[in-house]
PDB file of C-alpha atoms in Angstrom:
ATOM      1  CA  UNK X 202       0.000   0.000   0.000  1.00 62.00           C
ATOM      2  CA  UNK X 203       1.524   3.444  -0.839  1.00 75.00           C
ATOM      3  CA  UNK X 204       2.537   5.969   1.288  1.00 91.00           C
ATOM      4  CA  UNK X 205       0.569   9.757   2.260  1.00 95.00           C
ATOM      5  CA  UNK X 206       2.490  11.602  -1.161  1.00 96.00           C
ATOM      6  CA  UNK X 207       2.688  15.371  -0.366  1.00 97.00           C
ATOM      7  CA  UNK X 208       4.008  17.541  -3.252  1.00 97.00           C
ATOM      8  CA  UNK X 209       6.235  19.000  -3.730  1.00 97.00           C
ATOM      9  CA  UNK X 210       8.856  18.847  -1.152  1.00 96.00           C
ATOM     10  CA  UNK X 211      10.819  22.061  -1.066  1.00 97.00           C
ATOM     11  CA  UNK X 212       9.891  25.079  -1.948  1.00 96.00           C
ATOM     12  CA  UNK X 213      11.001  28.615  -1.824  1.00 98.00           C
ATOM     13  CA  UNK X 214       8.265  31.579  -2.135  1.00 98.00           C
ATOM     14  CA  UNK X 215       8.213  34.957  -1.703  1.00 98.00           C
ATOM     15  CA  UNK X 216       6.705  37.336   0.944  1.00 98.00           C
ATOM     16  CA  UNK X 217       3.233  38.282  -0.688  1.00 98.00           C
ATOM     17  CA  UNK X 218       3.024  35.569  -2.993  1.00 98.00           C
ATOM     18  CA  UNK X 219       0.458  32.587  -2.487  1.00 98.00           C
ATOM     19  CA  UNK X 220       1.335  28.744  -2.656  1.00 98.00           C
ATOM     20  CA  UNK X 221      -0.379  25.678  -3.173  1.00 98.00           C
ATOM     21  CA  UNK X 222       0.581  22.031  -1.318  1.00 98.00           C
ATOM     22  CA  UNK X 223      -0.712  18.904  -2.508  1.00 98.00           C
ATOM     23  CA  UNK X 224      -1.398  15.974  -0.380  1.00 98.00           C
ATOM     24  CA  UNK X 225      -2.738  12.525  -1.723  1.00 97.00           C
ATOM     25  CA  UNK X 226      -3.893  10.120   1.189  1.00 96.00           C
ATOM     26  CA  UNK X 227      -3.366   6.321   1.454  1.00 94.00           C
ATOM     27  CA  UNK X 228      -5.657   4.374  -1.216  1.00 93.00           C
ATOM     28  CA  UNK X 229      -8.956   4.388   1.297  1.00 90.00           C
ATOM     29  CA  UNK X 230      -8.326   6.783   3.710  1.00 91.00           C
ATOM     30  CA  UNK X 231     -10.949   9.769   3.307  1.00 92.00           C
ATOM     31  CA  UNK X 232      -9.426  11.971   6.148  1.00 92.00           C
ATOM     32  CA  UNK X 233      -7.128  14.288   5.636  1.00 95.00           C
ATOM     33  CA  UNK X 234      -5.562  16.579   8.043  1.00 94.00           C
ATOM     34  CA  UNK X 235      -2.882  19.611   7.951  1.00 97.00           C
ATOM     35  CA  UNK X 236      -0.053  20.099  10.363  1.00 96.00           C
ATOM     36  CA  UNK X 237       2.006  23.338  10.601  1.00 97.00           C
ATOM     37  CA  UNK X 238       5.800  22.143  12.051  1.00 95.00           C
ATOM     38  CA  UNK X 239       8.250  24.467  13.094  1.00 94.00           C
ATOM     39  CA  UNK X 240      11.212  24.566  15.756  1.00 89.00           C
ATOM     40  CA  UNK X 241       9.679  27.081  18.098  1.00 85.00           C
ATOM     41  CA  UNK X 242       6.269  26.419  18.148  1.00 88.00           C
ATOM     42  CA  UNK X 243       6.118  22.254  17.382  1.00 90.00           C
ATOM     43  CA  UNK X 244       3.151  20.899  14.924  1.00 93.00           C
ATOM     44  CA  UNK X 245       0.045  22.545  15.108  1.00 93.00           C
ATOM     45  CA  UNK X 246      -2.724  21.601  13.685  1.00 92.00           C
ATOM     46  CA  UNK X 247      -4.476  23.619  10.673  1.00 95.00           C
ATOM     47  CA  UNK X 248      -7.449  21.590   9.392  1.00 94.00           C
ATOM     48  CA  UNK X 249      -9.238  18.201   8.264  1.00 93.00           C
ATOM     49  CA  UNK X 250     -11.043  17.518   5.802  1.00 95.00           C
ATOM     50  CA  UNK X 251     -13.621  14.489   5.441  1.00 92.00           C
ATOM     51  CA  UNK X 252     -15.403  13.141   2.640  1.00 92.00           C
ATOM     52  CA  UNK X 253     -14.514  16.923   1.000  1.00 95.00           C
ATOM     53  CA  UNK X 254     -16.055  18.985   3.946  1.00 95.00           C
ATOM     54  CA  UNK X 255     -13.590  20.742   6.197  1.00 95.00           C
ATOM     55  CA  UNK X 256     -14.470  18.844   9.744  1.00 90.00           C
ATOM     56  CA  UNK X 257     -12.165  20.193  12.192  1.00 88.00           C
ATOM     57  CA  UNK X 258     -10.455  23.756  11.500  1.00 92.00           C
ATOM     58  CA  UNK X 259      -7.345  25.315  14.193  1.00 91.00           C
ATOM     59  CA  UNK X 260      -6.392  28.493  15.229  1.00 92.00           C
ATOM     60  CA  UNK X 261      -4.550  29.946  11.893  1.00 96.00           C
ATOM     61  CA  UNK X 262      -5.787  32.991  10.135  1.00 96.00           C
ATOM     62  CA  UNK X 263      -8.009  32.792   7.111  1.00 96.00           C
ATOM     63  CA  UNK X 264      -4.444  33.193   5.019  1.00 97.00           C
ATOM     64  CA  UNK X 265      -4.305  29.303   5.600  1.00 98.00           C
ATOM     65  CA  UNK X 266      -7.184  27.619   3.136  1.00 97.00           C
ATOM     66  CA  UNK X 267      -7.651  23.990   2.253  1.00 97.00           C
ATOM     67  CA  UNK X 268      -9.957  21.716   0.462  1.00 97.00           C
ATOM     68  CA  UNK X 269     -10.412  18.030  -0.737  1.00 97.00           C
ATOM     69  CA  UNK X 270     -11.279  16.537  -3.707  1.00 97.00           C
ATOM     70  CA  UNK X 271     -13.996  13.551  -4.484  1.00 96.00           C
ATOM     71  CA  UNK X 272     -10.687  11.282  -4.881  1.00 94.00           C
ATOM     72  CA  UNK X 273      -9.829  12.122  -1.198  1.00 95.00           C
ATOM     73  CA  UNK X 274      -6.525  14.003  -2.237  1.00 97.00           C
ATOM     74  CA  UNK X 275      -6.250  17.348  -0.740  1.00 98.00           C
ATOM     75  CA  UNK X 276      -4.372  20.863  -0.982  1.00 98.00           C
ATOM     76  CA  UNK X 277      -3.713  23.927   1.188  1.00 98.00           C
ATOM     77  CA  UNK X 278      -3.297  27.112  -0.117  1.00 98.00           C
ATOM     78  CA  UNK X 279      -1.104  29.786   1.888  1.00 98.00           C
ATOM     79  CA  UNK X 280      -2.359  33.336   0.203  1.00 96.00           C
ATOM     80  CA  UNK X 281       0.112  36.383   1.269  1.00 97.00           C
ATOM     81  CA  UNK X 282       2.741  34.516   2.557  1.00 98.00           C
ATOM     82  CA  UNK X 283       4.449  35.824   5.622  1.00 98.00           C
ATOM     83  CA  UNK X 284       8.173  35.150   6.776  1.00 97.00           C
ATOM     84  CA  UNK X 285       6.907  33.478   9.757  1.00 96.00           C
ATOM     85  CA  UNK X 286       5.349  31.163   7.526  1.00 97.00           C
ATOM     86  CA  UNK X 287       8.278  29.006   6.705  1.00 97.00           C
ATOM     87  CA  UNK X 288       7.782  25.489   7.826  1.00 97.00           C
ATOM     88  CA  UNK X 289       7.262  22.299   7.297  1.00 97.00           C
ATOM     89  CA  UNK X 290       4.251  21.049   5.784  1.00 98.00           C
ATOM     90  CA  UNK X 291       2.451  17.927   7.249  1.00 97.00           C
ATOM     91  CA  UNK X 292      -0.409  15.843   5.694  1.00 96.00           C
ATOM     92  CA  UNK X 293      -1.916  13.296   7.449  1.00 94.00           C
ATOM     93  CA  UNK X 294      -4.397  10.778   6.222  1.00 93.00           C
ATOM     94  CA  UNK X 295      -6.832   8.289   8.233  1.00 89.00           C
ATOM     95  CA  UNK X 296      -9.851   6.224   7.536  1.00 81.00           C
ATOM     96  CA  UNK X 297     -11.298   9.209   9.375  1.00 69.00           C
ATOM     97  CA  UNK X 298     -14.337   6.903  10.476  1.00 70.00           C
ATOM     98  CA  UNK X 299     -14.532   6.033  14.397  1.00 64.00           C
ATOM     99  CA  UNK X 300     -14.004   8.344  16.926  1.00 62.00           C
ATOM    100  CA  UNK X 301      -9.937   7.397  17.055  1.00 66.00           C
ATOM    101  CA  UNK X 302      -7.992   6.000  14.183  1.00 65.00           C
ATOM    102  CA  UNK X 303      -4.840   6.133  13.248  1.00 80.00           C
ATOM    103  CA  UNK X 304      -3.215   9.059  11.350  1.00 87.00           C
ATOM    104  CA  UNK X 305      -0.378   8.703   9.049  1.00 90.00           C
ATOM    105  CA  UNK X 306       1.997  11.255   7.881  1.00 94.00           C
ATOM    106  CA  UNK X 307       3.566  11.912   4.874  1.00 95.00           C
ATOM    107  CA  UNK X 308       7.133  13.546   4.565  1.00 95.00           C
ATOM    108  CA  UNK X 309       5.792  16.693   4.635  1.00 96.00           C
ATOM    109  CA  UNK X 310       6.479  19.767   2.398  1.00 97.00           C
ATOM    110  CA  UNK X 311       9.477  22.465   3.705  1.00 97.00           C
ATOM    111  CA  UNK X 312       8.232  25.869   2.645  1.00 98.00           C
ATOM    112  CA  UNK X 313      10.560  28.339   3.013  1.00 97.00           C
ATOM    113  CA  UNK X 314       9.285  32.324   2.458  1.00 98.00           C
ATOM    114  CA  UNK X 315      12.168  34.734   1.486  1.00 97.00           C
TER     115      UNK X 315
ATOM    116  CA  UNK P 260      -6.879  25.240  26.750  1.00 50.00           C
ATOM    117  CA  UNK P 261      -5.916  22.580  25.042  1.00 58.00           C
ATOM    118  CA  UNK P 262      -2.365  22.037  25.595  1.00 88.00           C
ATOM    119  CA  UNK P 263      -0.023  19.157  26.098  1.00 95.00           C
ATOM    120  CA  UNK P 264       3.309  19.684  27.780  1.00 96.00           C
ATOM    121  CA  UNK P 265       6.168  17.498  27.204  1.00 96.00           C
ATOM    122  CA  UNK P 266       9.675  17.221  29.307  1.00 96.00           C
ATOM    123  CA  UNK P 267      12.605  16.969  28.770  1.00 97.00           C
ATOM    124  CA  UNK P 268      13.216  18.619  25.317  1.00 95.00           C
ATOM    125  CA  UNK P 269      16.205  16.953  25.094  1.00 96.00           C
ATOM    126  CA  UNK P 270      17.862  13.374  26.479  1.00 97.00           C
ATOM    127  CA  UNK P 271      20.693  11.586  25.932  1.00 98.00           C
ATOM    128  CA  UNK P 272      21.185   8.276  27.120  1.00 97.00           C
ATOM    129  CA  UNK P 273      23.743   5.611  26.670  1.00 97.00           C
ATOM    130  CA  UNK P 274      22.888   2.255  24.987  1.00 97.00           C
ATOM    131  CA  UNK P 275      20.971   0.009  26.946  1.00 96.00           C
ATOM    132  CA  UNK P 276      19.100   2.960  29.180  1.00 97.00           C
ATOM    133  CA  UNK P 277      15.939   3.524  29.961  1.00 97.00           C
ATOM    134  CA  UNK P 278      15.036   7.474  28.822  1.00 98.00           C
ATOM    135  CA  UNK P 279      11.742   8.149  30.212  1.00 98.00           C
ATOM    136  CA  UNK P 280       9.929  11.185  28.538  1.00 98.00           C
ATOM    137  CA  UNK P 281       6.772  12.790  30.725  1.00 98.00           C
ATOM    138  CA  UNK P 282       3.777  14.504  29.227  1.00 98.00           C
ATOM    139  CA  UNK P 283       1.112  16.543  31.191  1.00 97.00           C
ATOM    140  CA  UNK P 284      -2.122  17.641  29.706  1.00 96.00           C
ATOM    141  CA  UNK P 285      -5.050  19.826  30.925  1.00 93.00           C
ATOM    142  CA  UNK P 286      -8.020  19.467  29.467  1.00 91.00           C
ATOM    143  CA  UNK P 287      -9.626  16.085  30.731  1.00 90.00           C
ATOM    144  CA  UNK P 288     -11.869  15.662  27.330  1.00 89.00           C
ATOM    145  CA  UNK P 289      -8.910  13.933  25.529  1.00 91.00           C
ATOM    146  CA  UNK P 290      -9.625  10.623  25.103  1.00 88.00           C
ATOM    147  CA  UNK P 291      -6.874   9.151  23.181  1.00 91.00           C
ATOM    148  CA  UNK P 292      -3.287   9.752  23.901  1.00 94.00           C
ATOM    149  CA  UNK P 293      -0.876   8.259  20.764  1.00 93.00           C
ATOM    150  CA  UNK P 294       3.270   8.794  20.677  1.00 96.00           C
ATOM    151  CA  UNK P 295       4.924   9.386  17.322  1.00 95.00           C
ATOM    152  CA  UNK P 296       9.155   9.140  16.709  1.00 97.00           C
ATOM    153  CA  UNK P 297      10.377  11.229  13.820  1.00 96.00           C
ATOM    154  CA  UNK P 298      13.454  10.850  11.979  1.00 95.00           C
ATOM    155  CA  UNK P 299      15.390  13.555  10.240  1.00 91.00           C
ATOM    156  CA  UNK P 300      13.253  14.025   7.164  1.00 86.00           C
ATOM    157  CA  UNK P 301      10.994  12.055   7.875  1.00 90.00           C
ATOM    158  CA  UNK P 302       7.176  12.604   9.030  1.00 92.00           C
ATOM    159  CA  UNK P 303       6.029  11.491  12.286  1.00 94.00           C
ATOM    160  CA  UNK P 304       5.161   7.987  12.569  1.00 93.00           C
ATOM    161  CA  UNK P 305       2.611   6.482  15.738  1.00 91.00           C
ATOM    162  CA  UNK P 306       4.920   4.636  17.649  1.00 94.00           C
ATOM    163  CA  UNK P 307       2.441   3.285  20.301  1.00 93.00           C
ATOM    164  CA  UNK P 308      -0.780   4.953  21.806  1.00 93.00           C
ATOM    165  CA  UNK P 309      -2.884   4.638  25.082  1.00 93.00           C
ATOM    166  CA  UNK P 310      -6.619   5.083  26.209  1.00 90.00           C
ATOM    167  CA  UNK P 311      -7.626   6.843  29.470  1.00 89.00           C
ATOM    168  CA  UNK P 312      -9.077   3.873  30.409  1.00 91.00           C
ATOM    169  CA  UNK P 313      -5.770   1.947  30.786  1.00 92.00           C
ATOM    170  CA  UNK P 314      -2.780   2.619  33.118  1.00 94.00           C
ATOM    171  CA  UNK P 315      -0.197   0.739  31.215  1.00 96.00           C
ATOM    172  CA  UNK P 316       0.304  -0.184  27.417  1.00 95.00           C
ATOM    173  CA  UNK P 317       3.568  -2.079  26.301  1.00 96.00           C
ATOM    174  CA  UNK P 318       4.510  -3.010  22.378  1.00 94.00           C
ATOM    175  CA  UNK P 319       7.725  -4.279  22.231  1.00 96.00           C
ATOM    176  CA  UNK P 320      10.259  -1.938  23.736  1.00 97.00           C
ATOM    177  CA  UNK P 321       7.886   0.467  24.044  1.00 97.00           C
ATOM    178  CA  UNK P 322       5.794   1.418  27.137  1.00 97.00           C
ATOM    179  CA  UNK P 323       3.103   3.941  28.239  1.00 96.00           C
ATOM    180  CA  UNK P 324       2.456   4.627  31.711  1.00 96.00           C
ATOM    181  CA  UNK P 325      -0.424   6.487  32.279  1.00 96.00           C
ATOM    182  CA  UNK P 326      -1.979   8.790  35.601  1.00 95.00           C
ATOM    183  CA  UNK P 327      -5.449   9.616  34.793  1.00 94.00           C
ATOM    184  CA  UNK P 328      -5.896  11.154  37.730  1.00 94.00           C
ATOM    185  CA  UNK P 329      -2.364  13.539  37.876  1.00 95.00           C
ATOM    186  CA  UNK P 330      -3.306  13.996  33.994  1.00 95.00           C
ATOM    187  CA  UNK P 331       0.418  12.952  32.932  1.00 96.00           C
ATOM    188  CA  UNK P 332       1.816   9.593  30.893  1.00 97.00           C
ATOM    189  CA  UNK P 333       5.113   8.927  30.147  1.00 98.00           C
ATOM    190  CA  UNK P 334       7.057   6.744  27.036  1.00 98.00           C
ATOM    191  CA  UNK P 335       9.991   4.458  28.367  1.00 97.00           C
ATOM    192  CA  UNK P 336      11.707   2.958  25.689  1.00 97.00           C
ATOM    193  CA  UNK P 337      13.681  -0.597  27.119  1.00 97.00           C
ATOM    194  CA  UNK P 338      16.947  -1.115  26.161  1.00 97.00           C
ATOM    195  CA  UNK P 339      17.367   1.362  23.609  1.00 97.00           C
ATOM    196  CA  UNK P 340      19.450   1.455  20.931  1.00 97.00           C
ATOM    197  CA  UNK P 341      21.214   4.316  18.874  1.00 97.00           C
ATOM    198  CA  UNK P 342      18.600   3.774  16.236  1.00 96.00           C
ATOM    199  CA  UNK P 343      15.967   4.461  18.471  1.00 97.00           C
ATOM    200  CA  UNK P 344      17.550   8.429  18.404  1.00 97.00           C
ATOM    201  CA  UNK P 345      14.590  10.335  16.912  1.00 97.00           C
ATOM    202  CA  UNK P 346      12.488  12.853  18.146  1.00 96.00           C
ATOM    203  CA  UNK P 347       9.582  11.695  19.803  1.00 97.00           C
ATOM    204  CA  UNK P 348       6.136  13.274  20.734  1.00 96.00           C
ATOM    205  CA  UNK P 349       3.060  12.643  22.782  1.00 96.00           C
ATOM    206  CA  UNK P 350       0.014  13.894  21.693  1.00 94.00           C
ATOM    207  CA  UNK P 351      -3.382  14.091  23.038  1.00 93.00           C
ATOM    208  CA  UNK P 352      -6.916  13.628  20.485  1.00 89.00           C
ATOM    209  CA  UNK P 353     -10.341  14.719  20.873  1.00 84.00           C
ATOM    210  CA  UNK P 354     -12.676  14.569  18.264  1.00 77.00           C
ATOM    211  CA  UNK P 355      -9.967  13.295  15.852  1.00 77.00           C
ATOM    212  CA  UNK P 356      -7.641  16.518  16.068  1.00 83.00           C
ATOM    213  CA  UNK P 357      -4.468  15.735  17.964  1.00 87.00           C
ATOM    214  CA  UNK P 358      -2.833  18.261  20.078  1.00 90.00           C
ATOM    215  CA  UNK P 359       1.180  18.187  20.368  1.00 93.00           C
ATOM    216  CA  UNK P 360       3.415  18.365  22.579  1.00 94.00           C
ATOM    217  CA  UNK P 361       6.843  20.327  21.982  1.00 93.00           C
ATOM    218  CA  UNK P 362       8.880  16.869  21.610  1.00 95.00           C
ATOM    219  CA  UNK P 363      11.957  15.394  22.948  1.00 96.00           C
ATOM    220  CA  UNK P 364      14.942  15.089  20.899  1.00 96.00           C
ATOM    221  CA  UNK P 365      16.116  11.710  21.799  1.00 98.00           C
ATOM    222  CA  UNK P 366      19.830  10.598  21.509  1.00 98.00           C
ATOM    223  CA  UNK P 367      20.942   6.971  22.215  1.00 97.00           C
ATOM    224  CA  UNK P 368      25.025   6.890  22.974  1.00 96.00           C
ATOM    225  CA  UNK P 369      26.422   3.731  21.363  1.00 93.00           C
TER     226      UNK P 369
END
């Protein structure tokens, strides 16, 4: 079974810009769920999204977008990026059925914002 | 507030110690408490997780100890090995979002 794929996995932006991060879930799986990781403040959680409805949301401003396709995979779109905005990138994918299941994390994408 | 708080942020430990890593959390509506390790370059991967309802959970070299009532639990790794340096980090889940804690940078002497 294949891997949570997250695309692409560097990139370099520029303040103001926007970017767009592309996550495709293990064959199945029809969660999908953002992580923000960085040295100071750890992995935060931005959003999941179910069955293409955004389920849970986190405390990031409205800058931080997502959304999921019929075929489960998922992207997040950063709009007027920020320098604090460098990070990595975390997908996570889970049957998303059941109160608890596992989550499973692909490699991540490592933004940096120049 | 949903917080988890996670000690020490780093260890080192020769081969063949037990590191213990201690997590704390607040808000007694988690209901699911998973570990993940995470390699250089690598996303986290669950390692071993724990329900309230439970006071100890061990897979392999791998334990959870877990104080519902002092709302902490704790990883202790057996007999660890060099390739058990990662970073490792408890977590606490409600409603399927899982709450971090700061992680422990983890590294096994040979």
């Amino acid at each position: 079974k294949a891997g949570v794929t997250q695309t692409p996995r560097y990139l370099i932006k520029t303040r103001g810009q926007q970017v767009t991060l592309s996550c495709s879930p293990i064959s199945g799986h029809r969660s999908v769920s953002w992580y923000q990781q960085t040295p100071g403040q750890g992995l935060q959680f931005l959003f999941e999204y179910f069955s293409e409805t955004q389920r849970n949301k986190g405390n990031f401003p409205g800058r931080f977008s997502g959304r999921q396709f019929s075929n489960s995979r998922s992207e997040m779109n950063v709009s007027t990026l920020e320098l604090g905005d460098s990070a990595l990138y975390l997908c996570a994918s889970s049957s998303g059925t059941g109160i608890h299941t596992e989550a499973f994390f692909g490699q991540g994408t490592r933004l940096t914002v120049v | 507030q949903q917080q988890v708080k996670q000690s020490p942020q780093s260890l080192i430990v020769q081969k063949g110690g037990i590191p213990i890593i201690n997590c704390a959390y607040e808000n007694t509506a988690f209901d699911y408490f998973p570990w993940y390790q995470q390699f250089p370059g690598k996303g986290p991967a669950l390692l071993i997780a724990i329900r309230p309802d439970v006071s100890e959970k061990k897979e392999g070299r791998f334990t959870i100890s877990f104080n519902k009532s002092a709302k902490q639990f704790s990883l202790h790794i057996m007999d660890s090995q060099p390739g058990d340096s990662a970073t490792y980090f408890c977590a606490a889940s409600m409603n399927r979002k899982i709450i971090f804690g700061k992680g422990t940078r983890l590294h096994i002497l040979p």
